[in-house]
mmCIF file of N, CA and C in Angstrom:
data_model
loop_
_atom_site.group_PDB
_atom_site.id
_atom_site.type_symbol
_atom_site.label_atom_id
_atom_site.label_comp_id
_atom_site.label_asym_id
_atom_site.label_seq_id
_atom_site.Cartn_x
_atom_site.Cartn_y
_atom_site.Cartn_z
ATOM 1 N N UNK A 99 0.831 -1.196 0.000
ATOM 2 C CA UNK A 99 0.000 0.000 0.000
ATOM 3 C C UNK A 99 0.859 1.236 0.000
ATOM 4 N N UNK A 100 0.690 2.509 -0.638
ATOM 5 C CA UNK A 100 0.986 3.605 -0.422
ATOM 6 C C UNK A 100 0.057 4.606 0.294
ATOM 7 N N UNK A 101 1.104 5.655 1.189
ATOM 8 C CA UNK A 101 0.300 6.675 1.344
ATOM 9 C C UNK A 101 0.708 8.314 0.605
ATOM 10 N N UNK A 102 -0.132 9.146 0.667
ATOM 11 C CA UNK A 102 -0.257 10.204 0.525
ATOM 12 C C UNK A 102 0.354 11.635 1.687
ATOM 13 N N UNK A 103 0.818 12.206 1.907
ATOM 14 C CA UNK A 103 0.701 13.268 2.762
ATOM 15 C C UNK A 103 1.037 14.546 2.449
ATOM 16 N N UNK A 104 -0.084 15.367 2.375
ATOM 17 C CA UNK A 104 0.247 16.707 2.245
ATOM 18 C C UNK A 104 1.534 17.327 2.992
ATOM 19 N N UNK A 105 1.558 18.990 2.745
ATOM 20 C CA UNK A 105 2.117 19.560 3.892
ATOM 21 C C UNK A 105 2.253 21.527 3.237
ATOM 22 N N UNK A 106 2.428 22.300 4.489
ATOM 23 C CA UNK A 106 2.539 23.273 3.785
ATOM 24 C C UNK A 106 1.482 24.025 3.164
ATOM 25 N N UNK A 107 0.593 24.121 4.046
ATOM 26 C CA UNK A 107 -0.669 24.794 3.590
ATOM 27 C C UNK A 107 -1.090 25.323 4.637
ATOM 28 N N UNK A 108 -1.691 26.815 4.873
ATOM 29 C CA UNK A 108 -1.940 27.412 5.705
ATOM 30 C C UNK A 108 -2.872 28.754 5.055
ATOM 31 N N UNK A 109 -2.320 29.878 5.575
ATOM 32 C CA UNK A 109 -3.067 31.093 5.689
ATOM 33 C C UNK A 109 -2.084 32.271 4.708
ATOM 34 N N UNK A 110 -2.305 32.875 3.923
ATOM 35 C CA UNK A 110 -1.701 34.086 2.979
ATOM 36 C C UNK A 110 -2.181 35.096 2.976
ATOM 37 N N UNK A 111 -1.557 36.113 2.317
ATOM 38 C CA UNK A 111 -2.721 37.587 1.888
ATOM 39 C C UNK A 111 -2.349 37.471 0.747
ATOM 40 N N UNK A 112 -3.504 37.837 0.117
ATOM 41 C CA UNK A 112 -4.041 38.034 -1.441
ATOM 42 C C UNK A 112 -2.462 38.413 -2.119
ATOM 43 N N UNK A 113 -1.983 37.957 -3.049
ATOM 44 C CA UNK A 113 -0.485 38.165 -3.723
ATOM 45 C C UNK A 113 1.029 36.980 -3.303
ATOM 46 N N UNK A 114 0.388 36.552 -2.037
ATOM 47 C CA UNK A 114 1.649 36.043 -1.645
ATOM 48 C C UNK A 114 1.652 34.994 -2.505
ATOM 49 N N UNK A 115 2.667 33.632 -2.047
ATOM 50 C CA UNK A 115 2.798 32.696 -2.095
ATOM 51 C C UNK A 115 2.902 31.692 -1.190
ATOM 52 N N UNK A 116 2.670 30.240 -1.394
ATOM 53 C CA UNK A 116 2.893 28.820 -0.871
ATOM 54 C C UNK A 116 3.404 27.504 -1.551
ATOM 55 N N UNK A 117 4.293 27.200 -0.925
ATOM 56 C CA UNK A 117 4.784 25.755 -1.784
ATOM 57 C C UNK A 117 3.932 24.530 -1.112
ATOM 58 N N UNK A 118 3.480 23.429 -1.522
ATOM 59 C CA UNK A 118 3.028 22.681 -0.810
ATOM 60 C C UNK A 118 3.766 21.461 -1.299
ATOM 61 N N UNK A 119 3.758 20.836 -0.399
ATOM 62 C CA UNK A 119 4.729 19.439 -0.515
ATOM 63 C C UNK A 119 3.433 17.681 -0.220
ATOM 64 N N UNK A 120 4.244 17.180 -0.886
ATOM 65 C CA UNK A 120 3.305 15.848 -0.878
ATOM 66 C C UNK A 120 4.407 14.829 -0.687
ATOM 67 N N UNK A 121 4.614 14.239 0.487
ATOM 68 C CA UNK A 121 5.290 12.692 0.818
ATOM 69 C C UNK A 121 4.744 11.601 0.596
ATOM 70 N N UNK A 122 5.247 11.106 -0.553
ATOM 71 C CA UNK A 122 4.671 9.799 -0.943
ATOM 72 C C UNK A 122 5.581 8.675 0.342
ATOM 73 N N UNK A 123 4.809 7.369 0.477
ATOM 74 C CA UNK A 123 5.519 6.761 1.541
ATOM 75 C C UNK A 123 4.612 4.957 1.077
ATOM 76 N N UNK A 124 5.158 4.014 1.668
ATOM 77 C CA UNK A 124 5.191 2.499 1.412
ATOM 78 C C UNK A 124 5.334 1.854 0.343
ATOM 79 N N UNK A 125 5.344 2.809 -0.732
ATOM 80 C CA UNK A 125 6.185 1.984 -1.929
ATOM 81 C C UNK A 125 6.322 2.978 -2.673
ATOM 82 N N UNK A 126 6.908 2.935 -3.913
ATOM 83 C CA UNK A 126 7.246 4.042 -4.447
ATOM 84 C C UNK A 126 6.593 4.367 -5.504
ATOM 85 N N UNK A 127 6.496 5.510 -6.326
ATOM 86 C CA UNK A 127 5.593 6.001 -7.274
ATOM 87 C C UNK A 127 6.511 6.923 -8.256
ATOM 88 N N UNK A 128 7.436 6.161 -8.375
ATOM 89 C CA UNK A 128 8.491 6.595 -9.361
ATOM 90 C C UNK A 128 7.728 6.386 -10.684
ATOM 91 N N UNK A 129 6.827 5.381 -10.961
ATOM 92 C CA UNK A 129 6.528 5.038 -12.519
ATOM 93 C C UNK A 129 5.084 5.647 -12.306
ATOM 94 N N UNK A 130 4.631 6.748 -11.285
ATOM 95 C CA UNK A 130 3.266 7.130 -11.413
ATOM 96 C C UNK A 130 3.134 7.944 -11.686
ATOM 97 N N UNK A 131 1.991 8.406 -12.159
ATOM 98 C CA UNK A 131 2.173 9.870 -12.836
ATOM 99 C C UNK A 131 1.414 10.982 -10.945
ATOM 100 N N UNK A 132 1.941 12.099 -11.086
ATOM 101 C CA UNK A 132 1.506 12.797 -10.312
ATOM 102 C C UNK A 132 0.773 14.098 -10.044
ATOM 103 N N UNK A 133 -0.407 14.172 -9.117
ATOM 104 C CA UNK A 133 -1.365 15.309 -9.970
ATOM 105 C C UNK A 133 -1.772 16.028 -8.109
ATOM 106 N N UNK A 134 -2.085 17.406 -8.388
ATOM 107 C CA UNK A 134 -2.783 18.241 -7.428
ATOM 108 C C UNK A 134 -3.828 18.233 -8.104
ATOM 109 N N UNK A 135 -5.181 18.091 -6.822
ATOM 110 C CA UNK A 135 -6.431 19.007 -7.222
ATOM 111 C C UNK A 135 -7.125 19.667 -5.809
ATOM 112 N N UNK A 136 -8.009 20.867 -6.120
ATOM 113 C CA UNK A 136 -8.471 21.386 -5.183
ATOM 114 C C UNK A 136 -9.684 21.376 -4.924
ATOM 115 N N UNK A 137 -10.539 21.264 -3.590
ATOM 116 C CA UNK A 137 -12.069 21.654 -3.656
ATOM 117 C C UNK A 137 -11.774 22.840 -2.557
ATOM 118 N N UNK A 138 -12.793 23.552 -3.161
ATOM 119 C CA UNK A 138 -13.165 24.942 -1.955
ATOM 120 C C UNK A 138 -14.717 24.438 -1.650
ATOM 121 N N UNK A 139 -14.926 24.935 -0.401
ATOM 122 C CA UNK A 139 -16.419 24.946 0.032
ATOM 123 C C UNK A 139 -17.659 24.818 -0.773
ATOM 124 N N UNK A 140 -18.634 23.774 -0.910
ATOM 125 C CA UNK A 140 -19.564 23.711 -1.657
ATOM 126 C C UNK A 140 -19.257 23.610 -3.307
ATOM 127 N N UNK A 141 -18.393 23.305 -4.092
ATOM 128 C CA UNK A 141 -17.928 23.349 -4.693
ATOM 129 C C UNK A 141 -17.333 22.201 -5.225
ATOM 130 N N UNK A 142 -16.825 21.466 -6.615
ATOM 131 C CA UNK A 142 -16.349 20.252 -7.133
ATOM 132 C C UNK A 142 -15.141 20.372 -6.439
ATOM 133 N N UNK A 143 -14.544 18.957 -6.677
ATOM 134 C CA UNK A 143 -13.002 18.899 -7.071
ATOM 135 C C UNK A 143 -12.411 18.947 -8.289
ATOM 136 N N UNK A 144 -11.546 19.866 -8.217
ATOM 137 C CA UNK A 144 -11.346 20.508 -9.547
ATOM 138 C C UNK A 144 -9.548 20.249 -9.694
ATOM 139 N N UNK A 145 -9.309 19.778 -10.842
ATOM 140 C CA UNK A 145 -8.044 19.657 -11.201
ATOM 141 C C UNK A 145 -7.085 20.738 -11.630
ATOM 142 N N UNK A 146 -5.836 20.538 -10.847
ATOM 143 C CA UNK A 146 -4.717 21.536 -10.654
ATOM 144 C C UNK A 146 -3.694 21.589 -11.739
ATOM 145 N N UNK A 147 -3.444 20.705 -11.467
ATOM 146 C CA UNK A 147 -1.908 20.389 -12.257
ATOM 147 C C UNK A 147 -1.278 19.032 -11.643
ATOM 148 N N UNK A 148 -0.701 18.064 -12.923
ATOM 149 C CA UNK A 148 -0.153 17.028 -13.214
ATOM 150 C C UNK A 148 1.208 17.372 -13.427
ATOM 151 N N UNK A 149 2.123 15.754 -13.054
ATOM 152 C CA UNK A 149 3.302 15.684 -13.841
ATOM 153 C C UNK A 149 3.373 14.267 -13.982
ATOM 154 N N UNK A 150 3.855 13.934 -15.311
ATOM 155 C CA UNK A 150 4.293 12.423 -15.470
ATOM 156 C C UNK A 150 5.558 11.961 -14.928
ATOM 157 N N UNK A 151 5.330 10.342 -15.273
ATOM 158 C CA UNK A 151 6.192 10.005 -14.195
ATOM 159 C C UNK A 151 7.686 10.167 -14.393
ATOM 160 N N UNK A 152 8.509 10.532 -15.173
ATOM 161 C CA UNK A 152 9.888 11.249 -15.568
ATOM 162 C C UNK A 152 9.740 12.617 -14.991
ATOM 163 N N UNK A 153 9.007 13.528 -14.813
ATOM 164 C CA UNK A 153 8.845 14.747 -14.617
ATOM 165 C C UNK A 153 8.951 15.470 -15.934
ATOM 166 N N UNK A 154 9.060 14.955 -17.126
ATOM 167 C CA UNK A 154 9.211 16.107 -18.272
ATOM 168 C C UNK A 154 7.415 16.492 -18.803
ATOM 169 N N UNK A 155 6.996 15.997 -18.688
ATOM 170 C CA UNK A 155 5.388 16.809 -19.393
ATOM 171 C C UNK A 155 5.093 17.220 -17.366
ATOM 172 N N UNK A 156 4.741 18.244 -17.725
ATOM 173 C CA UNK A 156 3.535 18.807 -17.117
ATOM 174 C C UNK A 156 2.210 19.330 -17.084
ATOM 175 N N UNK A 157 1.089 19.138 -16.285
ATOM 176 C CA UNK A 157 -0.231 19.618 -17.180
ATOM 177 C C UNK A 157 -0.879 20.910 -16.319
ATOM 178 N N UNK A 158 -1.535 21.750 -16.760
ATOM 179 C CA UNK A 158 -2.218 22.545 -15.763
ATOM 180 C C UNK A 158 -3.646 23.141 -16.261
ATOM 181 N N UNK A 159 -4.578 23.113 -15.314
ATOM 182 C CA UNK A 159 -5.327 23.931 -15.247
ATOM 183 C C UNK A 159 -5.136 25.467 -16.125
ATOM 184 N N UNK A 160 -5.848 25.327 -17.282
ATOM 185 C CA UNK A 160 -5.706 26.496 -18.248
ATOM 186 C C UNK A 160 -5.944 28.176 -17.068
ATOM 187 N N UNK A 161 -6.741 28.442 -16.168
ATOM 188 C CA UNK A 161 -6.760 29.010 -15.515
ATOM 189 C C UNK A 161 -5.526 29.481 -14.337
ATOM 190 N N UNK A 162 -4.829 28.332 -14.084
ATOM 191 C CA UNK A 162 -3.884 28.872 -13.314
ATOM 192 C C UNK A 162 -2.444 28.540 -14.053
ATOM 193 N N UNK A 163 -2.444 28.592 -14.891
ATOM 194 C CA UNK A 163 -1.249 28.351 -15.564
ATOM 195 C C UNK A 163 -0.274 29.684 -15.838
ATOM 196 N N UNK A 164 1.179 29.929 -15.208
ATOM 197 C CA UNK A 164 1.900 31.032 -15.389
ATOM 198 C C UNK A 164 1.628 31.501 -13.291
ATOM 199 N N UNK A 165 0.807 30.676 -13.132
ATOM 200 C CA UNK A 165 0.627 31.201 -11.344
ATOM 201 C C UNK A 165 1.461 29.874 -10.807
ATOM 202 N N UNK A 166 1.540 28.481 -10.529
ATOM 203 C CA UNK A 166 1.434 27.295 -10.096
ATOM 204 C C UNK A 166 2.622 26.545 -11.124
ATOM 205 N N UNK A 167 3.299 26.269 -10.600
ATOM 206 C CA UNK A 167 4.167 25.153 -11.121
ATOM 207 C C UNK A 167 4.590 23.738 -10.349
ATOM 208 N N UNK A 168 4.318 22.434 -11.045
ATOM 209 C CA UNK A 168 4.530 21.367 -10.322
ATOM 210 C C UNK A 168 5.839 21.051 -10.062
ATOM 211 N N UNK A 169 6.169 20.002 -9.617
ATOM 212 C CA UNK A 169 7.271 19.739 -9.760
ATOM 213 C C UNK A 169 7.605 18.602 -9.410
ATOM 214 N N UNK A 170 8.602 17.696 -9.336
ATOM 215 C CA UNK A 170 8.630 16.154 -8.331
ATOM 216 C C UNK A 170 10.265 15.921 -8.098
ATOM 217 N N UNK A 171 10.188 15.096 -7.104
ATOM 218 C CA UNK A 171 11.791 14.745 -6.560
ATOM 219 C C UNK A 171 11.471 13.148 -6.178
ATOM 220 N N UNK A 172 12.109 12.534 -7.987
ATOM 221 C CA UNK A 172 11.832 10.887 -7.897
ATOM 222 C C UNK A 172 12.441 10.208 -6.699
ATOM 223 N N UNK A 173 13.631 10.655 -6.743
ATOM 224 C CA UNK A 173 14.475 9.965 -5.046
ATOM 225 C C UNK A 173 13.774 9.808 -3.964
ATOM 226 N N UNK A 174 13.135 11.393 -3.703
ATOM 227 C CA UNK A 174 12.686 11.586 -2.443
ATOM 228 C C UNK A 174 11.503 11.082 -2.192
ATOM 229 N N UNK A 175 10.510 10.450 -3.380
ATOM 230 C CA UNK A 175 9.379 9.951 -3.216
ATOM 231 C C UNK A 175 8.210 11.275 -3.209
ATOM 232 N N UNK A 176 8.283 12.944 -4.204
ATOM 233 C CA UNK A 176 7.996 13.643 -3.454
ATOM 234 C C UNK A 176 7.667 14.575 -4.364
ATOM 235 N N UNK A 177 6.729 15.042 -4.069
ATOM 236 C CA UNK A 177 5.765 16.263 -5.397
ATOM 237 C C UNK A 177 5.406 17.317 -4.909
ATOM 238 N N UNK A 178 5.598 18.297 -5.293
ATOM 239 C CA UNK A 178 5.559 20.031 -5.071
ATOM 240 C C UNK A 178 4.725 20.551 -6.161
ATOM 241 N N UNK A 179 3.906 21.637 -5.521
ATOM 242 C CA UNK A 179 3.081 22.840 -5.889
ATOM 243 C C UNK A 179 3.605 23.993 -5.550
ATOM 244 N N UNK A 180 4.574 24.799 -6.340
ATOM 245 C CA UNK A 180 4.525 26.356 -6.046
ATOM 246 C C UNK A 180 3.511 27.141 -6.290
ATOM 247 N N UNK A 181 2.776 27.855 -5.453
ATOM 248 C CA UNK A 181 1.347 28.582 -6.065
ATOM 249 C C UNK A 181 2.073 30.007 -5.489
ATOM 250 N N UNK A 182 2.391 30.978 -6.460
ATOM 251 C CA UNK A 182 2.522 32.251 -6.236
ATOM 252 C C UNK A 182 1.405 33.032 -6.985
ATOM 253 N N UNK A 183 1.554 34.625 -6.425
ATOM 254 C CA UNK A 183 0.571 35.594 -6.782
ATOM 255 C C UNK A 183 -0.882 34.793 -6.444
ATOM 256 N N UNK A 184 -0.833 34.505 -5.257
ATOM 257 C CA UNK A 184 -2.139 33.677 -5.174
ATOM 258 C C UNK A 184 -3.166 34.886 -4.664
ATOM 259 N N UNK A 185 -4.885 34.364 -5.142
ATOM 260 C CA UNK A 185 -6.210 35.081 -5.106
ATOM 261 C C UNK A 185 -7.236 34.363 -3.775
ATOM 262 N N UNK A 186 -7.809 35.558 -3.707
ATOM 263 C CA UNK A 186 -9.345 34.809 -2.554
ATOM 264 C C UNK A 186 -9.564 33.426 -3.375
ATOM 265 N N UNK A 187 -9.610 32.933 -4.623
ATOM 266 C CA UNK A 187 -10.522 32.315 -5.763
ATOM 267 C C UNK A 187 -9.462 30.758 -5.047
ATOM 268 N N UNK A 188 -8.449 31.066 -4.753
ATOM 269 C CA UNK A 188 -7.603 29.991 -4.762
ATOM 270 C C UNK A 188 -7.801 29.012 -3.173
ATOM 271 N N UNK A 189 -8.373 29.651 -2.218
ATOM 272 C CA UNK A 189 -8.597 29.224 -1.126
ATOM 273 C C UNK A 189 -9.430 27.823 -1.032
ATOM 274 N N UNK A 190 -8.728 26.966 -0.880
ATOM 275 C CA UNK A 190 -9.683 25.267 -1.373
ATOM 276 C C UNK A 190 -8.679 24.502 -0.579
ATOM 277 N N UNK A 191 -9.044 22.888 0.113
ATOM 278 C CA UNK A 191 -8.311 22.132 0.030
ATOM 279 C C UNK A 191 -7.394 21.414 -0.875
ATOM 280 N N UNK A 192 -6.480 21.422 -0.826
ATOM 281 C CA UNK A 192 -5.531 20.872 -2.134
ATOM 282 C C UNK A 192 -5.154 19.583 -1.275
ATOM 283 N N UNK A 193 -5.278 19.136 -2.257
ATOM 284 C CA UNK A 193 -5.453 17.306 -2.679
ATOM 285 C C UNK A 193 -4.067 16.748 -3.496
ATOM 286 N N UNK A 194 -3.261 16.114 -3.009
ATOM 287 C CA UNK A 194 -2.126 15.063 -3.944
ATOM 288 C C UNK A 194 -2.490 14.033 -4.345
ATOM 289 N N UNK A 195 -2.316 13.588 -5.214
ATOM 290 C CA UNK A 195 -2.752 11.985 -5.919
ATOM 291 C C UNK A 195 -1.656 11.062 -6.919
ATOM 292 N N UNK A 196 -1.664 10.415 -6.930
ATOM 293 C CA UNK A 196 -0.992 9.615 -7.660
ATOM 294 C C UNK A 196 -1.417 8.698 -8.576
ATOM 295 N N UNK A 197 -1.457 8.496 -9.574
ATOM 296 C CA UNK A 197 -2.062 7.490 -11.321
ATOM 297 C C UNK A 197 -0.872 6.578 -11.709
ATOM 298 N N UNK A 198 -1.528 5.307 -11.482
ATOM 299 C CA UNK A 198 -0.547 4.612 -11.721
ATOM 300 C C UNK A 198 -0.453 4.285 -13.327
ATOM 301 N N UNK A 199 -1.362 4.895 -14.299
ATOM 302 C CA UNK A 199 -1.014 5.422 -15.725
ATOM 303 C C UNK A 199 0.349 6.351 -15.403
ATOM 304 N N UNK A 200 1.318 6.023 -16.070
ATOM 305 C CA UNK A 200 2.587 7.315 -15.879
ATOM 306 C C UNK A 200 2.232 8.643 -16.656
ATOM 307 N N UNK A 201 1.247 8.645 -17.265
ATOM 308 C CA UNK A 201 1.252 9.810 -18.313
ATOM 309 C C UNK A 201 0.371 11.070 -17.438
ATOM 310 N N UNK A 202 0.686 12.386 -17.136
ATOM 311 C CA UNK A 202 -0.261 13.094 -16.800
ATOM 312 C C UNK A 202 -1.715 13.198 -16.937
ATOM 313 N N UNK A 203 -2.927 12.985 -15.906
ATOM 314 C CA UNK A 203 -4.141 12.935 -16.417
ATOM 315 C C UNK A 203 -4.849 14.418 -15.428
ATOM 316 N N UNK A 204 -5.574 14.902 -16.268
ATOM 317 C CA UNK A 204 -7.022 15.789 -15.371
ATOM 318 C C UNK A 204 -7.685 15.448 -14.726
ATOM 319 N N UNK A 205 -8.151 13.641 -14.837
ATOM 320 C CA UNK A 205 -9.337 13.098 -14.784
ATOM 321 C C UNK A 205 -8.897 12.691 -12.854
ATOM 322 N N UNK A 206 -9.541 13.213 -12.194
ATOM 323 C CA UNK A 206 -9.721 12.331 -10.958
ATOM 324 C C UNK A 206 -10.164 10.884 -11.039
ATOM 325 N N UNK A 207 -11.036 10.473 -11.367
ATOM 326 C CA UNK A 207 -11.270 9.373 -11.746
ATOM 327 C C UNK A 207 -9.648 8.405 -12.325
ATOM 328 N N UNK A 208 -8.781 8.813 -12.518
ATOM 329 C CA UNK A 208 -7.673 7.984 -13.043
ATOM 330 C C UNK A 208 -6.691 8.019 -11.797
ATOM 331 N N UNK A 209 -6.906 8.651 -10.430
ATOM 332 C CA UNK A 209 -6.029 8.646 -9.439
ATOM 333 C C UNK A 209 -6.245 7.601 -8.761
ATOM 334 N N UNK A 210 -5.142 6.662 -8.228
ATOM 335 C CA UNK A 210 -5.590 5.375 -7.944
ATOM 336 C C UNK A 210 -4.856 6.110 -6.227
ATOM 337 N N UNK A 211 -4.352 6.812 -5.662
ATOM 338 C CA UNK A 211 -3.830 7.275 -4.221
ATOM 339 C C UNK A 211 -4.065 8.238 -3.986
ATOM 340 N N UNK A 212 -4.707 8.744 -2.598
ATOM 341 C CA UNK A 212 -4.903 10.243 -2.316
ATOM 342 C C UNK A 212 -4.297 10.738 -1.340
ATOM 343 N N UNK A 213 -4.416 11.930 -1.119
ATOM 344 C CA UNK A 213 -3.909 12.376 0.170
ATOM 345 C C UNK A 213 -5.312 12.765 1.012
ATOM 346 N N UNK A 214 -4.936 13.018 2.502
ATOM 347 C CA UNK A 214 -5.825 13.671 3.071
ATOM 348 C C UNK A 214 -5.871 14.986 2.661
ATOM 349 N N UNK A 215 -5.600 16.099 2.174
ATOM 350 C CA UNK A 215 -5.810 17.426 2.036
ATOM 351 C C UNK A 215 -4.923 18.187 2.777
ATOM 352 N N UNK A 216 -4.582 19.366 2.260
ATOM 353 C CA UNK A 216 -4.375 20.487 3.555
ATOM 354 C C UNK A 216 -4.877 21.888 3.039
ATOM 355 N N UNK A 217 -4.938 22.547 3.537
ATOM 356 C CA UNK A 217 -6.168 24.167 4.001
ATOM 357 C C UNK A 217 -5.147 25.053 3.178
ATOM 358 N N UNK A 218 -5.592 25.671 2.218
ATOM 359 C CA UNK A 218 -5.367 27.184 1.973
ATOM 360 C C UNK A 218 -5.881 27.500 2.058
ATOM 361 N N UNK A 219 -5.465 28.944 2.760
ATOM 362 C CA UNK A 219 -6.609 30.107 2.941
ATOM 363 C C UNK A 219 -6.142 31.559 2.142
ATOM 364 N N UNK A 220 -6.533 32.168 1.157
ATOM 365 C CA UNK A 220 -6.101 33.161 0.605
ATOM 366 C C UNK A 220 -6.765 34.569 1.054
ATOM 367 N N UNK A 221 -6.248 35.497 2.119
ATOM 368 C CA UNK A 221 -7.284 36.634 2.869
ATOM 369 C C UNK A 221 -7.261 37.474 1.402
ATOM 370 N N UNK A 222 -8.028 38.392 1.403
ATOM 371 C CA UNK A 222 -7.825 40.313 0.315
ATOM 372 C C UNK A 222 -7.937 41.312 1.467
#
């Protein structure tokens, strides 16, 4: 079995930034592809941004793209979200997942590992 674990999510003002980190742990997910998504209050889960499992394609959310960059550290077992110039709009639980398809997907439905979540809060 694998797990998931967020980290690195908290409270901002409107402009700042947050990196959030995801520890993959009990086996490894070197050949998985790796994806953020977020839900805010009352609201879907909505897909962030992907990376396959080499780290060379990345995918994003046409909306936050040029804000958010993924990233992964195959050694470390370990996937990053930089979210700078962040908005009120961005305040959602963000979600790590893992697809054991290696190719970047949007689709929640193709994440076979989750994380529990952790809290952004974006003040104005």
């Amino acid at each position: 079995q694998g797990q998931l674990v967020e980290s690195g999510g908290g409270w901002v003002q409107t402009g700042g930034s947050l990196r959030l980190s995801c520890a993959a742990s009990g086996r490894s997910f070197s050949s998985h592809a790796m994806g953020w998504f977020r839900q805010a209050p009352e609201k879907e889960r909505e897909f962030v941004a992907a990376i396959n499992w080499s780290g060379g394609n990345r995918y994003y959310a046409d909306s936050l793209k040029g804000r958010f960059t993924i990233s992964r550290d195959i050694p470390k077992n370990a996937v990053y979200l930089q979210m700078d110039s962040l908005k009120p709009e961005d305040t959602a639980v963000y979600y790590c997942a893992a697809a054991s398809r290696g190719w970047g997907t949007s689709s929640a439905a193709d994440y076979d590992y989750w994380g529990q979540g952790t809290q952004v809060t974006v003040s104005s």
